[in-house]
Amino acid sequence: MTDRISNTFNSTVGGAKQTIGETIGNNNLAASGAQQKAQADAAQKAADAKTHAEGVGHKVQGEIQQNVGSLTGNTSMEARGHANEVRGDLERKV
């Protein structure tokens, strides 16, 4: 979550620097701001992709745990599987 906050902050600050630079005619400030914003946006997309992939893994793990727990009568494993599946669903939606 801290990466998301950091990326959002850097994207916002970069965009502001770009706008101010363009407004006052300072090309260096505008370029610096554009670069900061682009880096933050790319970092956020990478973080989102990683979280999505982790979510897929947790969902699959949960489905397996549920099935094995159901077949073996292990209700604890079945419950853990359900929890992992829900966790995976949530991670994929973030």
Coordinates of C-alpha atoms in Angstrom, one line a residue:
M1 CA 0.0 0.0 0.0
T2 CA 2.9 2.4 0.7
D3 CA 4.1 1.9 -2.9
R4 CA 0.7 3.0 -4.1
I5 CA 0.7 6.1 -2.0
S6 CA 4.3 6.9 -3.0
N7 CA 3.5 6.4 -6.7
T8 CA 0.3 8.5 -6.5
F9 CA 2.2 11.3 -4.7
N10 CA 5.1 11.3 -7.2
S11 CA 2.7 11.2 -10.2
T12 CA 0.7 14.2 -8.7
V13 CA 3.9 16.2 -7.9
G14 CA 5.4 15.4 -11.3
G15 CA 2.2 16.5 -13.1
A16 CA 2.2 19.7 -11.0
K17 CA 5.8 20.4 -11.8
Q18 CA 5.1 19.8 -15.5
T19 CA 2.1 22.2 -15.5
I20 CA 4.0 24.9 -13.6
G21 CA 7.0 24.6 -15.9
E22 CA 4.9 24.8 -19.0
T23 CA 2.9 27.8 -17.6
I24 CA 6.0 29.8 -16.7
G25 CA 8.0 28.7 -19.7
N26 CA 10.6 26.7 -17.7
N27 CA 11.3 23.7 -20.0
N28 CA 13.7 22.1 -17.5
L29 CA 11.0 22.1 -14.8
A30 CA 8.4 20.8 -17.3
A31 CA 10.6 18.0 -18.5
S32 CA 11.6 17.0 -15.0
G33 CA 7.9 16.9 -14.0
A34 CA 6.9 14.9 -17.0
Q35 CA 9.7 12.4 -16.3
Q36 CA 8.7 12.1 -12.6
K37 CA 5.1 11.5 -13.5
A38 CA 5.9 8.9 -16.2
Q39 CA 8.2 7.0 -13.8
A40 CA 5.5 7.0 -11.1
D41 CA 2.8 5.9 -13.5
A42 CA 5.0 3.1 -14.8
A43 CA 5.9 1.9 -11.3
Q44 CA 2.2 1.9 -10.4
K45 CA 1.3 -0.2 -13.4
A46 CA 4.1 -2.7 -12.5
A47 CA 2.9 -2.9 -8.9
D48 CA -0.7 -3.4 -10.1
A49 CA 0.4 -6.3 -12.4
K50 CA 2.3 -7.9 -9.6
T51 CA -0.6 -7.7 -7.2
H52 CA -2.9 -9.2 -9.9
A53 CA -0.5 -12.1 -10.5
E54 CA -0.3 -12.8 -6.7
G55 CA -4.1 -12.7 -6.6
V56 CA -4.4 -15.4 -9.3
G57 CA -1.9 -17.5 -7.3
H58 CA -3.9 -17.2 -4.1
K59 CA -7.2 -18.0 -5.9
V60 CA -5.7 -21.2 -7.4
Q61 CA -4.1 -22.1 -4.1
G62 CA -7.5 -21.6 -2.4
E63 CA -9.4 -23.7 -4.9
I64 CA -6.9 -26.6 -4.4
Q65 CA -7.1 -26.3 -0.6
Q66 CA -10.9 -26.3 -0.7
N67 CA -11.0 -29.4 -3.0
V68 CA -8.4 -31.3 -1.0
G69 CA -10.1 -30.4 2.3
S70 CA -13.4 -31.4 1.0
L71 CA -12.1 -34.8 -0.3
T72 CA -10.3 -35.6 2.9
G73 CA -12.9 -34.2 5.3
N74 CA -10.4 -31.6 6.6
T75 CA -12.7 -28.7 7.3
S76 CA -9.8 -26.5 8.5
M77 CA -8.0 -26.9 5.1
E78 CA -11.3 -26.2 3.3
A79 CA -11.8 -23.0 5.3
R80 CA -8.2 -21.9 4.6
G81 CA -8.8 -22.6 1.0
H82 CA -11.9 -20.4 1.0
A83 CA -10.0 -17.6 2.7
N84 CA -7.2 -17.8 0.2
E85 CA -9.7 -17.8 -2.7
V86 CA -11.4 -14.7 -1.3
R87 CA -7.9 -13.0 -0.8
G88 CA -7.0 -13.8 -4.4
D89 CA -10.3 -12.3 -5.7
L90 CA -9.6 -9.1 -3.7
E91 CA -6.0 -8.8 -4.8
R92 CA -7.1 -9.1 -8.5
K93 CA -9.6 -6.3 -8.1
V94 CA -7.2 -3.8 -6.5

